[in-house]
PDB file of C-alpha atoms and ligand atoms in Angstrom:
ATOM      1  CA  UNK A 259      16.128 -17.712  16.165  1.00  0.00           C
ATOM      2  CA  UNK A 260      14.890 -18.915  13.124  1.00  0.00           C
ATOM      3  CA  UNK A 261      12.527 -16.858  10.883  1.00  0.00           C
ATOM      4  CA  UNK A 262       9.804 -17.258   7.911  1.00  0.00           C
ATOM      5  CA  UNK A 263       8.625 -14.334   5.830  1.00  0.00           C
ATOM      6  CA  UNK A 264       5.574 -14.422   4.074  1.00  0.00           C
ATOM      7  CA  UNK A 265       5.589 -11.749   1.964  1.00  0.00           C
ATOM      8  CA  UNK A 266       9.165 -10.743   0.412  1.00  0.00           C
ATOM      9  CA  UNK A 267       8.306  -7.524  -0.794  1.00  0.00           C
ATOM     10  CA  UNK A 268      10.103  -3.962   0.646  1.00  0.00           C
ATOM     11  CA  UNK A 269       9.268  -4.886   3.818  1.00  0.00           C
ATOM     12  CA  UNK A 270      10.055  -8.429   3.380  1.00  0.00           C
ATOM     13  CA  UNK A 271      13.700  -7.789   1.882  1.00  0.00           C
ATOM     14  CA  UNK A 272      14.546  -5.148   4.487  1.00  0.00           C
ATOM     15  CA  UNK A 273      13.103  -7.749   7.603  1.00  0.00           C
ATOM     16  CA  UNK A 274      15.778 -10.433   6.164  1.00  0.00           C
ATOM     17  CA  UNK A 275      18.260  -7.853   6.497  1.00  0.00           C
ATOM     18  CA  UNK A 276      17.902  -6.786  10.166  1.00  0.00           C
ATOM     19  CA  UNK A 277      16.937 -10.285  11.240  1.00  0.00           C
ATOM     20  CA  UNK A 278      19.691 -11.566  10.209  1.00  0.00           C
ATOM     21  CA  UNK A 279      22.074  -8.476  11.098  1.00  0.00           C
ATOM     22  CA  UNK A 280      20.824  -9.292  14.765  1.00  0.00           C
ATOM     23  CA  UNK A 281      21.957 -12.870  14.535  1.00  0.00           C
ATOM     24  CA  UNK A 282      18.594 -14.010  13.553  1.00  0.00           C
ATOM     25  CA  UNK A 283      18.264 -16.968  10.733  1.00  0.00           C
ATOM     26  CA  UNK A 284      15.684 -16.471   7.756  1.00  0.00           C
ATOM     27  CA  UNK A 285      14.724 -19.842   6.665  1.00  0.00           C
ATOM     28  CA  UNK A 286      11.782 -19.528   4.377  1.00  0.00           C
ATOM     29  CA  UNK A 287      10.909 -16.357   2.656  1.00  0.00           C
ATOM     30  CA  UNK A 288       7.608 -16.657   0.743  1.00  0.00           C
ATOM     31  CA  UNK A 289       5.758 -14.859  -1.731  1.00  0.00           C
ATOM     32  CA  UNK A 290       4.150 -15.634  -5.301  1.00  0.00           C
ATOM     33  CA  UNK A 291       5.761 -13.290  -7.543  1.00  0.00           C
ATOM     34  CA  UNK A 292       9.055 -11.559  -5.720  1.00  0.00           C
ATOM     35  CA  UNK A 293      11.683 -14.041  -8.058  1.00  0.00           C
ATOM     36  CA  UNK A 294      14.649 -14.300  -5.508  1.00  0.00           C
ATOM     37  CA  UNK A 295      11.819 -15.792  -2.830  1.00  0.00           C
ATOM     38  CA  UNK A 296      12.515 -19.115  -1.462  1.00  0.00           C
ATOM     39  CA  UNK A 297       9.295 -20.896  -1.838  1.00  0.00           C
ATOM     40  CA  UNK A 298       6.584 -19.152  -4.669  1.00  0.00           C
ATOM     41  CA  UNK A 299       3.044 -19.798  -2.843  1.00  0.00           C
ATOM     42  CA  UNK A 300      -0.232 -18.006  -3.123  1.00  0.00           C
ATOM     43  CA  UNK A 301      -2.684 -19.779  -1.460  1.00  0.00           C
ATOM     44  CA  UNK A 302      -2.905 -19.294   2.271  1.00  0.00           C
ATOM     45  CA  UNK A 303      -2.737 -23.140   3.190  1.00  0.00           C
ATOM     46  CA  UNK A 304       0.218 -24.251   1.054  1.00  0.00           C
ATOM     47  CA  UNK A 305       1.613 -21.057   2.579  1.00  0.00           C
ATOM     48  CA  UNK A 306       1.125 -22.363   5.863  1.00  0.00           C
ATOM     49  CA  UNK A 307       2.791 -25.509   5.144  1.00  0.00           C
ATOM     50  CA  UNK A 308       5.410 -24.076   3.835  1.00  0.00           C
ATOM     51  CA  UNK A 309       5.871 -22.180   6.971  1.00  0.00           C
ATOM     52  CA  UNK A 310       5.654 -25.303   8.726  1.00  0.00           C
ATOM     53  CA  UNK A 311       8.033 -26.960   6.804  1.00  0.00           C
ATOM     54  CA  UNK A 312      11.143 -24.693   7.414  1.00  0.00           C
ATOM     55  CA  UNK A 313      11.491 -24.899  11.338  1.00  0.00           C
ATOM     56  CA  UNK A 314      10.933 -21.383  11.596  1.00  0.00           C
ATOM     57  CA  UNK A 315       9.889 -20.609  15.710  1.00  0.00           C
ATOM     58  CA  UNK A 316       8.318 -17.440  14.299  1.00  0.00           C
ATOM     59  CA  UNK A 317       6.551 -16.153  11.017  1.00  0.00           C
ATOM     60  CA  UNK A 318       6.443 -12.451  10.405  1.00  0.00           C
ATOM     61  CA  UNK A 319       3.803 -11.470   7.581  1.00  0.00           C
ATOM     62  CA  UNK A 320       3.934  -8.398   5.297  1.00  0.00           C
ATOM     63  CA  UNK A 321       1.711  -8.841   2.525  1.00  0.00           C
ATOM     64  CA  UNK A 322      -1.183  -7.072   0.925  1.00  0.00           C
ATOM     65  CA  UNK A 323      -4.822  -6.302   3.147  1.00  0.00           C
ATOM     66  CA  UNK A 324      -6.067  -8.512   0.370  1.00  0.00           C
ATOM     67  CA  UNK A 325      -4.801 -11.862   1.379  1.00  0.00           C
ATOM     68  CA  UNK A 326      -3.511 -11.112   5.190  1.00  0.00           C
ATOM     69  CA  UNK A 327      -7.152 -12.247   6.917  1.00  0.00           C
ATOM     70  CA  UNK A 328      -6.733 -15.927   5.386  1.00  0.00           C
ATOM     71  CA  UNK A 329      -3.300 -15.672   5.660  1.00  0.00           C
ATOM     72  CA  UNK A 330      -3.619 -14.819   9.173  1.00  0.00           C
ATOM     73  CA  UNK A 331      -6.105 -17.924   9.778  1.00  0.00           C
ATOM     74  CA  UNK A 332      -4.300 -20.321   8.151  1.00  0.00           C
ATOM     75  CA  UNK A 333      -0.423 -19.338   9.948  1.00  0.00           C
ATOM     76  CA  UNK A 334      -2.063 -19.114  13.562  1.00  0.00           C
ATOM     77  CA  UNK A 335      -2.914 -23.314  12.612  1.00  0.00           C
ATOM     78  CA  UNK A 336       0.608 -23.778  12.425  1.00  0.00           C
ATOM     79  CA  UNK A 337       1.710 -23.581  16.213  1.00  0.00           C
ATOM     80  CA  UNK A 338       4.298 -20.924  15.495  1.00  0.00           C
ATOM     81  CA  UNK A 339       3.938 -17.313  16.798  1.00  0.00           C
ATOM     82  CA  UNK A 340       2.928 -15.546  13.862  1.00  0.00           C
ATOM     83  CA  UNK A 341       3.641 -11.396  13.788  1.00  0.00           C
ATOM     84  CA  UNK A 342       1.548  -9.863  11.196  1.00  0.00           C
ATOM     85  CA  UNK A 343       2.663  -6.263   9.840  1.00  0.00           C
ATOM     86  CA  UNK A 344      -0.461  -5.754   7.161  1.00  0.00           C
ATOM     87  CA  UNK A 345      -2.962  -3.370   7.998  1.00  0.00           C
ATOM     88  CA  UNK A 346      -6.556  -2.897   6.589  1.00  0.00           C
ATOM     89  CA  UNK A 347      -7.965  -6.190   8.691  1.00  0.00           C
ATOM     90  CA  UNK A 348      -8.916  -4.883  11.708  1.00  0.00           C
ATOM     91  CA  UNK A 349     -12.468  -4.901  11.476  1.00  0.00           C
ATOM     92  CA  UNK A 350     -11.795  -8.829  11.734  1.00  0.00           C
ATOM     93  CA  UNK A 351      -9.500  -8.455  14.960  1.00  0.00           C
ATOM     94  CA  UNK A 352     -12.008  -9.607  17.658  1.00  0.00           C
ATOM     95  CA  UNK A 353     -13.005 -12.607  15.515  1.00  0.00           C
ATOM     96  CA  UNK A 354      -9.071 -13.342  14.961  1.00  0.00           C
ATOM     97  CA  UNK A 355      -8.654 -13.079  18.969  1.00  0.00           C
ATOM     98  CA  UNK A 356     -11.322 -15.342  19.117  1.00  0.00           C
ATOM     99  CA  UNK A 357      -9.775 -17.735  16.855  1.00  0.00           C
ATOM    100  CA  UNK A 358      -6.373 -17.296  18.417  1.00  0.00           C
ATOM    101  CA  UNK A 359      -7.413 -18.447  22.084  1.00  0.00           C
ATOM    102  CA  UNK A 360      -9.649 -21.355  20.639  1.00  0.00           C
ATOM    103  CA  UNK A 361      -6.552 -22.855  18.690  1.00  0.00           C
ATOM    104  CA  UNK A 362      -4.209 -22.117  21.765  1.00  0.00           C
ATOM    105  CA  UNK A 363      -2.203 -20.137  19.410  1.00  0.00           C
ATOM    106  CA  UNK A 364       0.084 -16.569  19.654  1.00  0.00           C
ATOM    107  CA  UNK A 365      -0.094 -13.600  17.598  1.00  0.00           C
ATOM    108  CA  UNK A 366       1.259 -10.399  17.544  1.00  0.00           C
ATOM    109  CA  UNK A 367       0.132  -7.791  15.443  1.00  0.00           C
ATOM    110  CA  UNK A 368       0.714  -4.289  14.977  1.00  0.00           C
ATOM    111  CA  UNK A 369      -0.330  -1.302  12.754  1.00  0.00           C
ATOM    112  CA  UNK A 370       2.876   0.400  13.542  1.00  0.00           C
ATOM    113  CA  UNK A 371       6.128  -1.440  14.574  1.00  0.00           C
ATOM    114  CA  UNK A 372       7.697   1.789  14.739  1.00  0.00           C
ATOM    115  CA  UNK A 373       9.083   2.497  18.364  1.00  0.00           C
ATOM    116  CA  UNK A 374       9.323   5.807  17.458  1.00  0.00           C
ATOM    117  CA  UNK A 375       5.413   6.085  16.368  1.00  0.00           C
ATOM    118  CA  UNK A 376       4.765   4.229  19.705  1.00  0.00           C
ATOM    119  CA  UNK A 377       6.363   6.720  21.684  1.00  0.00           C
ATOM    120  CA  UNK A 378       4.182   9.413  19.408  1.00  0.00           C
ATOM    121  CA  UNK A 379       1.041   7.733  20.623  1.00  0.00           C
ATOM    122  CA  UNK A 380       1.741   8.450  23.629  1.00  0.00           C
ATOM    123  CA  UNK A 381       2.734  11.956  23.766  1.00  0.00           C
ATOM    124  CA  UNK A 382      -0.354  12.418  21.610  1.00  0.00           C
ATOM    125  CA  UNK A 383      -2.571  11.097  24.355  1.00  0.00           C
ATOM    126  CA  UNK A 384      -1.217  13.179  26.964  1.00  0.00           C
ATOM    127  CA  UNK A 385      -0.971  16.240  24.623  1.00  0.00           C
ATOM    128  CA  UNK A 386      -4.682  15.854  23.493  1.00  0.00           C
ATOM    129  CA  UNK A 387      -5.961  15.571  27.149  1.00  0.00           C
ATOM    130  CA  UNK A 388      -3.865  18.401  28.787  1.00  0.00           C
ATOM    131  CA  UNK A 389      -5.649  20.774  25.234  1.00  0.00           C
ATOM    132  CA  UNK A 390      -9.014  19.175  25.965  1.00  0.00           C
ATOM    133  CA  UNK A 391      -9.126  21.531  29.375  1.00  0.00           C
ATOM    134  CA  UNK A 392      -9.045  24.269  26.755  1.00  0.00           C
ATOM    135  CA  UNK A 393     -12.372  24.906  24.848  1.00  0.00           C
ATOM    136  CA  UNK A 394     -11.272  26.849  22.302  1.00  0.00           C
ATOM    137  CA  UNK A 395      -8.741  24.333  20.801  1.00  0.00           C
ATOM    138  CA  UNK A 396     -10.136  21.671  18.124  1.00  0.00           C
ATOM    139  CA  UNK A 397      -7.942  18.839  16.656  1.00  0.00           C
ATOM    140  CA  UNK A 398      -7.802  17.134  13.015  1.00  0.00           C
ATOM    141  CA  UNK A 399      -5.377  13.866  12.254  1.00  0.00           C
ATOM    142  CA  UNK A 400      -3.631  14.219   8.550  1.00  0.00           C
ATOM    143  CA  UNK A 401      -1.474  11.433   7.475  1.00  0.00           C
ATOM    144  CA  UNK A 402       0.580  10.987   3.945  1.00  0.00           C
ATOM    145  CA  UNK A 403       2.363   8.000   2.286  1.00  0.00           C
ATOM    146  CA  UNK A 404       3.782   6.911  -0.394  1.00  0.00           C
ATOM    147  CA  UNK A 405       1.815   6.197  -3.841  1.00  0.00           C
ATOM    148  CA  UNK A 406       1.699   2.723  -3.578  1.00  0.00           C
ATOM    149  CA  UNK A 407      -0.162   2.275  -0.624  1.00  0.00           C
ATOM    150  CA  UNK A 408      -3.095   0.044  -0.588  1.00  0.00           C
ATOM    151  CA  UNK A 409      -5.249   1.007   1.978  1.00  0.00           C
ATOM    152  CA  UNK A 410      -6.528   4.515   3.604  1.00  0.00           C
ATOM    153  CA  UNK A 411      -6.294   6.155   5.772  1.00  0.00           C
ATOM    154  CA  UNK A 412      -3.368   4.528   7.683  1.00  0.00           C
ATOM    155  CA  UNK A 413      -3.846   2.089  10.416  1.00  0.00           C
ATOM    156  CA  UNK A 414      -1.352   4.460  11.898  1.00  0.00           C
ATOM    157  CA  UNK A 415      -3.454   7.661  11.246  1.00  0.00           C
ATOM    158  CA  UNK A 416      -6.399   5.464  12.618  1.00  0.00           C
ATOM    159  CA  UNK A 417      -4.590   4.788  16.024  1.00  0.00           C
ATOM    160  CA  UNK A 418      -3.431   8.238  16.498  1.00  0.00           C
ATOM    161  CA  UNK A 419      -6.967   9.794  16.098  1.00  0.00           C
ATOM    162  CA  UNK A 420      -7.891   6.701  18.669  1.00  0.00           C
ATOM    163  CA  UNK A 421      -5.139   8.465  21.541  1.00  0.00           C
ATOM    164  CA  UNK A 422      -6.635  11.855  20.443  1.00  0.00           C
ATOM    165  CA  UNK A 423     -10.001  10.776  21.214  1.00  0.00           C
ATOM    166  CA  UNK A 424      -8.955   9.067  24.167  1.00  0.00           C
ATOM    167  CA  UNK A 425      -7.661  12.463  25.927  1.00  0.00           C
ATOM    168  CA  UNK A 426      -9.987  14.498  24.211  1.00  0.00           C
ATOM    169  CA  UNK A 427     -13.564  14.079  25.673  1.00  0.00           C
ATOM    170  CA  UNK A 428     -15.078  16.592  23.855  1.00  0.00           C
ATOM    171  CA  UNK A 429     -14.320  14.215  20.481  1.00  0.00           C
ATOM    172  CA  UNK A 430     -16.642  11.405  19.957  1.00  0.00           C
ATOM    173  CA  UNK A 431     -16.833  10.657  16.274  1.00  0.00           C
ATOM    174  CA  UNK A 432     -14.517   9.926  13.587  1.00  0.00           C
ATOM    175  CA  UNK A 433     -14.578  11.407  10.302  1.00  0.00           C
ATOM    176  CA  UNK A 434     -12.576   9.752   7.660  1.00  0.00           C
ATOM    177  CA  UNK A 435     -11.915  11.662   4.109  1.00  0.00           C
ATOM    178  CA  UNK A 436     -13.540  14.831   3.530  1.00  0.00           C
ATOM    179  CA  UNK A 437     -17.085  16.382   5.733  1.00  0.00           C
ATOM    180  CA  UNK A 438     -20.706  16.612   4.152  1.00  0.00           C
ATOM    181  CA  UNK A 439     -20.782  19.997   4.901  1.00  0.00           C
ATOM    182  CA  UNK A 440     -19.484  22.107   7.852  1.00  0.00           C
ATOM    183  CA  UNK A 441     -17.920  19.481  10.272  1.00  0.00           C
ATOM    184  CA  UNK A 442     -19.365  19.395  13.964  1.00  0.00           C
ATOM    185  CA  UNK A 443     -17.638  20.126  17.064  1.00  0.00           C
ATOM    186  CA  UNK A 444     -17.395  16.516  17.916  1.00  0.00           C
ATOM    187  CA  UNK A 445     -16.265  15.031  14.341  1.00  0.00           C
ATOM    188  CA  UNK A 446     -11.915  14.116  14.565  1.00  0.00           C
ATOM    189  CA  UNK A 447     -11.588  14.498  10.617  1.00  0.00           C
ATOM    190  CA  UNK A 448      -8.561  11.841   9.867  1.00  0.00           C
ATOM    191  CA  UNK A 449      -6.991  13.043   5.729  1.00  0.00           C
ATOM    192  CA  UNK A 450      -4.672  11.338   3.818  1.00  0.00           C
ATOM    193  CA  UNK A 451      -2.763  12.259   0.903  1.00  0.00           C
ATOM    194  CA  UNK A 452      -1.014   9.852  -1.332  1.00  0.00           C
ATOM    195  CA  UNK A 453       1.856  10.736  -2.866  1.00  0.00           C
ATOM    196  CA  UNK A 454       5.562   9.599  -4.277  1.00  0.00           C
ATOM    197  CA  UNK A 455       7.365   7.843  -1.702  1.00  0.00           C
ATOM    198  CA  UNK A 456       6.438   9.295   1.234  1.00  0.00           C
ATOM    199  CA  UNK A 457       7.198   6.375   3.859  1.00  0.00           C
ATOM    200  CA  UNK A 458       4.672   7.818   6.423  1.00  0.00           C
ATOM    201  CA  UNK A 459       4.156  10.870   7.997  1.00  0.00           C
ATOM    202  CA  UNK A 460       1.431  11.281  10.925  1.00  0.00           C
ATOM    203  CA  UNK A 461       0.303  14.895  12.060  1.00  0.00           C
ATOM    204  CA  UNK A 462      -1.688  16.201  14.713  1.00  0.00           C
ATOM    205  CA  UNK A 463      -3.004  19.572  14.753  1.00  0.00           C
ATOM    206  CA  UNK A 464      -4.727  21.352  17.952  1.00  0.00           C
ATOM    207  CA  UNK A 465      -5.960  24.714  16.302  1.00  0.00           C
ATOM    208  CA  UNK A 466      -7.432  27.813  18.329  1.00  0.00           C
ATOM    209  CA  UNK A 467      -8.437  31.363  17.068  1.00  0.00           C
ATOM    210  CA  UNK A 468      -5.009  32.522  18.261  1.00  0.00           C
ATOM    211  CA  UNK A 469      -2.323  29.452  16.800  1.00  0.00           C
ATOM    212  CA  UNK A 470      -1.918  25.813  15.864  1.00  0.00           C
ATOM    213  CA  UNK A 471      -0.253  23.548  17.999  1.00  0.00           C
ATOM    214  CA  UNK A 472       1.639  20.707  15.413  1.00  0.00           C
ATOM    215  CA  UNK A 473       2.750  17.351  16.106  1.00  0.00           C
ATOM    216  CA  UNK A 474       4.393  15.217  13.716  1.00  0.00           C
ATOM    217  CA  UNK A 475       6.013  12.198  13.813  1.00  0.00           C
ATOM    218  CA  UNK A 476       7.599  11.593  10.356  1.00  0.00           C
ATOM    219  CA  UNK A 477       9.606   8.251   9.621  1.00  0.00           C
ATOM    220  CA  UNK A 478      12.835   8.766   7.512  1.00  0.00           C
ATOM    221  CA  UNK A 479      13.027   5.026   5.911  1.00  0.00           C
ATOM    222  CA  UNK A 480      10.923   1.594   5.868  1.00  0.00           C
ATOM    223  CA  UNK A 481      13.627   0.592   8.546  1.00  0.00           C
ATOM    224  CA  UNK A 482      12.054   1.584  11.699  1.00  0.00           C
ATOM    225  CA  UNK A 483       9.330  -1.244  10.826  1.00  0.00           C
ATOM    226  CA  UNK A 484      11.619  -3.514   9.977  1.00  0.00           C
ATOM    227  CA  UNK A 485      13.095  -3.824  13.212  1.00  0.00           C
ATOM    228  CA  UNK A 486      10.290  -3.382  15.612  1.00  0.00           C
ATOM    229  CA  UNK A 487       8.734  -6.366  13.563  1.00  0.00           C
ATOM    230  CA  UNK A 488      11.758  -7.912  14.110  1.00  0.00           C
ATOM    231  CA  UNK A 489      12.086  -7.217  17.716  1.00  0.00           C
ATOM    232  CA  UNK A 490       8.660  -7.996  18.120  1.00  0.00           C
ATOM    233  CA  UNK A 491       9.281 -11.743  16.989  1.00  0.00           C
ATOM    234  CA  UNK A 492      12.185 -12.427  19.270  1.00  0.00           C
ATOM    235  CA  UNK A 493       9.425 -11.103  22.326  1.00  0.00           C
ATOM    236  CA  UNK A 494       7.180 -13.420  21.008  1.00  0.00           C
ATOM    237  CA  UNK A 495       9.262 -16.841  20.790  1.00  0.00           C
ATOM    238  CA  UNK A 496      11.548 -15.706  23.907  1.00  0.00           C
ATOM    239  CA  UNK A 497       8.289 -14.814  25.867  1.00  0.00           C
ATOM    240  CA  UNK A 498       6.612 -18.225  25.089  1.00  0.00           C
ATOM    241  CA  UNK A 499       9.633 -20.489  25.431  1.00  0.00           C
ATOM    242  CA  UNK A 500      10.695 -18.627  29.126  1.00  0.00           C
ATOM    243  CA  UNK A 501       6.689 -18.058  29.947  1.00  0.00           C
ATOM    244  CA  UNK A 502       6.714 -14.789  30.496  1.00  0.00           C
ATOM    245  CA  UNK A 503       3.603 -14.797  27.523  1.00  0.00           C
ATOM    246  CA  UNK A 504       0.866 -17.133  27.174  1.00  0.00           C
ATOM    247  CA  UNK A 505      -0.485 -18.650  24.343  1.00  0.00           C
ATOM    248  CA  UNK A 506      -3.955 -18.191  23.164  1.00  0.00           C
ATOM    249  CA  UNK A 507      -3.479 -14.533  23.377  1.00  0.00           C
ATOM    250  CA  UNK A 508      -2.798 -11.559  21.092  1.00  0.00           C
ATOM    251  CA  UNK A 509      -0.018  -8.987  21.777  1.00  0.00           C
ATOM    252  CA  UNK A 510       0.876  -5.858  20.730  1.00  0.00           C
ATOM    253  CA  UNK A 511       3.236  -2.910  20.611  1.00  0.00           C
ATOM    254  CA  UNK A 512       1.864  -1.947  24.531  1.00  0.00           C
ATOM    255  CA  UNK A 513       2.572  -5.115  25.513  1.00  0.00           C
ATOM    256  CA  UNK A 514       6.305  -5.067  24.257  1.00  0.00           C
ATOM    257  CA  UNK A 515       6.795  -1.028  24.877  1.00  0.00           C
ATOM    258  CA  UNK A 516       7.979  -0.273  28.551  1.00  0.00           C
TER     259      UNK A 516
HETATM  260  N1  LIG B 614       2.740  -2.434  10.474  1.00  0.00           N
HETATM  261  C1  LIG B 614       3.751  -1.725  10.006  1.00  0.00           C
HETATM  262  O1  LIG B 614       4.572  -1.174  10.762  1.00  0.00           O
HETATM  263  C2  LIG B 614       3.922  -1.598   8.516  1.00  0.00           C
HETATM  264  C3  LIG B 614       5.011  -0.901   7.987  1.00  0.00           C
HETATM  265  C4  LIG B 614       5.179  -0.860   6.598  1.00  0.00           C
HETATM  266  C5  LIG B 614       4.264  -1.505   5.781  1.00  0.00           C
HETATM  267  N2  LIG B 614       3.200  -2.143   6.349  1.00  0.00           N
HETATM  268  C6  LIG B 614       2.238  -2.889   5.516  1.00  0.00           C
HETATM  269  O2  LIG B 614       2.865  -4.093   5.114  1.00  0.00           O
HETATM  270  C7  LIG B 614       2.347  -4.528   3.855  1.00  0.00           C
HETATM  271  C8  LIG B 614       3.493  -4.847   2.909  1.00  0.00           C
HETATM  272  O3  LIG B 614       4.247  -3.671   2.660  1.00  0.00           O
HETATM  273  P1  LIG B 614       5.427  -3.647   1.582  1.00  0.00           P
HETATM  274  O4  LIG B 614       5.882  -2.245   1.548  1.00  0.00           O
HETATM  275  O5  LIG B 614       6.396  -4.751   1.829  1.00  0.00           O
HETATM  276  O6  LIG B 614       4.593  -3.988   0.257  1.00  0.00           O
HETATM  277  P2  LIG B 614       5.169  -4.640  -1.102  1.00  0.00           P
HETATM  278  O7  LIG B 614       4.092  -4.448  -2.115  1.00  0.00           O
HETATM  279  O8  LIG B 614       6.526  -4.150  -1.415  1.00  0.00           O
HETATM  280  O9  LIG B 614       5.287  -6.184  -0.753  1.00  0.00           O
HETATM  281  C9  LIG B 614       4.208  -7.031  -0.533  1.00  0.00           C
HETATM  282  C10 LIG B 614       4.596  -8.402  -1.000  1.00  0.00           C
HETATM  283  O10 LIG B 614       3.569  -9.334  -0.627  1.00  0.00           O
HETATM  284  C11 LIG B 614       3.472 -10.260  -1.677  1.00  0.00           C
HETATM  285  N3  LIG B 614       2.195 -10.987  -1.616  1.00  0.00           N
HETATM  286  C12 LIG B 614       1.022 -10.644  -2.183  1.00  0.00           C
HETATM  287  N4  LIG B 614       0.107 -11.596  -1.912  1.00  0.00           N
HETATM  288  C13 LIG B 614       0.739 -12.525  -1.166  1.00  0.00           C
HETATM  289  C14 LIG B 614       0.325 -13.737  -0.574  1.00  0.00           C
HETATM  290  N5  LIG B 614      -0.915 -14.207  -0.701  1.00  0.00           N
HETATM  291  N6  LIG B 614       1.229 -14.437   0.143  1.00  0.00           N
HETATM  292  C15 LIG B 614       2.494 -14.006   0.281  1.00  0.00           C
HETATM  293  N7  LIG B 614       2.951 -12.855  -0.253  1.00  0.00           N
HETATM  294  C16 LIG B 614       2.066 -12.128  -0.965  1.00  0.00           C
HETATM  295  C17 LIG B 614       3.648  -9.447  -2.951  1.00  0.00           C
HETATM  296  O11 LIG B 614       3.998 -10.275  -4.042  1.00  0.00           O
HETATM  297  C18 LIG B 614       4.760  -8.494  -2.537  1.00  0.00           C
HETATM  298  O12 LIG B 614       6.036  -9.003  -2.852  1.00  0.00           O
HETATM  299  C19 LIG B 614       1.408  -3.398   3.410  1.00  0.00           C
HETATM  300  O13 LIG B 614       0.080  -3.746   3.754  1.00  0.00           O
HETATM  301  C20 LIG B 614       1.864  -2.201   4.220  1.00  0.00           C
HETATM  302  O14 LIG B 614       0.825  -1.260   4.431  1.00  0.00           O
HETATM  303  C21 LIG B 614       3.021  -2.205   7.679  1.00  0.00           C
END
């Protein structure tokens, strides 16, 4: 399958690697200041056309929360599945869906490509709502990455406190950073640290009188991204070339996990 990149930064460099390990091609990579990219764009619609330009049947798009909303817009124009990996635009995703299904076009996007983290969301879920029959047990979601992280907390640490809410009832609100004050019985605090290069570590911790119950889920290299985003664009133009997926819609890791 053939394969643009916009954004050839870590991510982007490590991508090219496993897409093309798995027989993949990589026929644009894109990005305005990485010096071995193929094309040097900034501006979301020359970065578009470029995208356009090289054949690729699917884009995958690691940049910077900055620029990924009007990247987003302008690649889902270009009748290509686009797979975005940025995080920090998700207060924009219903509007995106919206714009997806009125331009009959496919994205996939994910705050986590991790299988791994996937499988983590789960067992959180199911963990959190077998504790929440306990009263005494409250919960708190910590995350930590590396020091060049733009945004915070994590769209992973976001998604995890999400599956603890989900099985734990007695959890309504979210509390990111630090409480005004003593936090109430309801509040999920989600922390982050930033520090070195962490490449991210998620924690949950159900706490009673008597002990804490830990669950981590710690990723050991950038790679485990790198190939779910990868696997996640061979879903995408497979599923839409055999029909199995539709276009007009928006997929995610649920849709490709079994
Ligand atoms: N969803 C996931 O599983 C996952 C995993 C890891 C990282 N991320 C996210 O992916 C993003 C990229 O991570 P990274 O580690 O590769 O960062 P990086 O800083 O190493 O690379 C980002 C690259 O994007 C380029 N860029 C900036 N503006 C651009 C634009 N307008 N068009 C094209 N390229 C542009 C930069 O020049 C840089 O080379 C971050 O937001 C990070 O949080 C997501």
């Amino acid at each position: 399958m053939k394969i643009a990149l916009v954004g050839f930064g870590k991510m982007g460099h490590m991508i090219k690697q496993i897409a093309l390990n798995r027989g993949n091609e990589v026929v644009a990579t894109i990005d305005p200041i990485a010096t071995d990219a193929d094309v040097k764009a900034k501006n979301a619609s020359e970065i578009a056309e470029a995208v356009k330009k090289s054949g690729a049947e699917a884009v995958i798009e690691f940049t910077h929360p900055s620029v990924v909303l009007d990247n987003i817009k302008a690649l889902i124009s270009t009748d290509i599945p686009v797979i975005v990996g940025t995080t920090g635009w998700y207060a924009h995703l219903d509007e995106v869906k919206n714009v997806v299904k009125s331009k009959n076009a496919s994205l996939f996007y994910a705050a986590n490509y991790s299988i791994g983290v996937n499988l983590f969301y789960k067992i959180v879920k199911e963990a959190a709502s077998i504790i929440s029959e306990y009263d005494e047990y409250d919960a708190a979601v910590w995350e930590s990455h590396h020091n060049q992280k733009a945004d915070s907390p994590s769209g992973t640490a976001l998604d995890v406190a999400k599956k603890v809410m989900e099985g734990m009832k007695q959890k309504t609100e979210l509390v990111i950073g630090n409480f005004d004050g003593k936090p109430k019985k309801e509040q999920l605090q989600v922390a982050s640290t930033r520090v070195g290069s962490v490449p991210g570590t998620h924690t949950v911790y159900f706490d009673s009188v008597a002990d804490t119950i830990e669950l981590t889920h710690t990723a050991r290299s950038r790679e485990g991204f790198a190939l779910g985003a990868v696997v996640a664009a061979e879903f995408m133009a497979n599923g839409l070339k055999s029909g199995a997926l539709k276009k007009g819609e928006t997929y995610t890791m649920t849709d490709l996990m079994k």
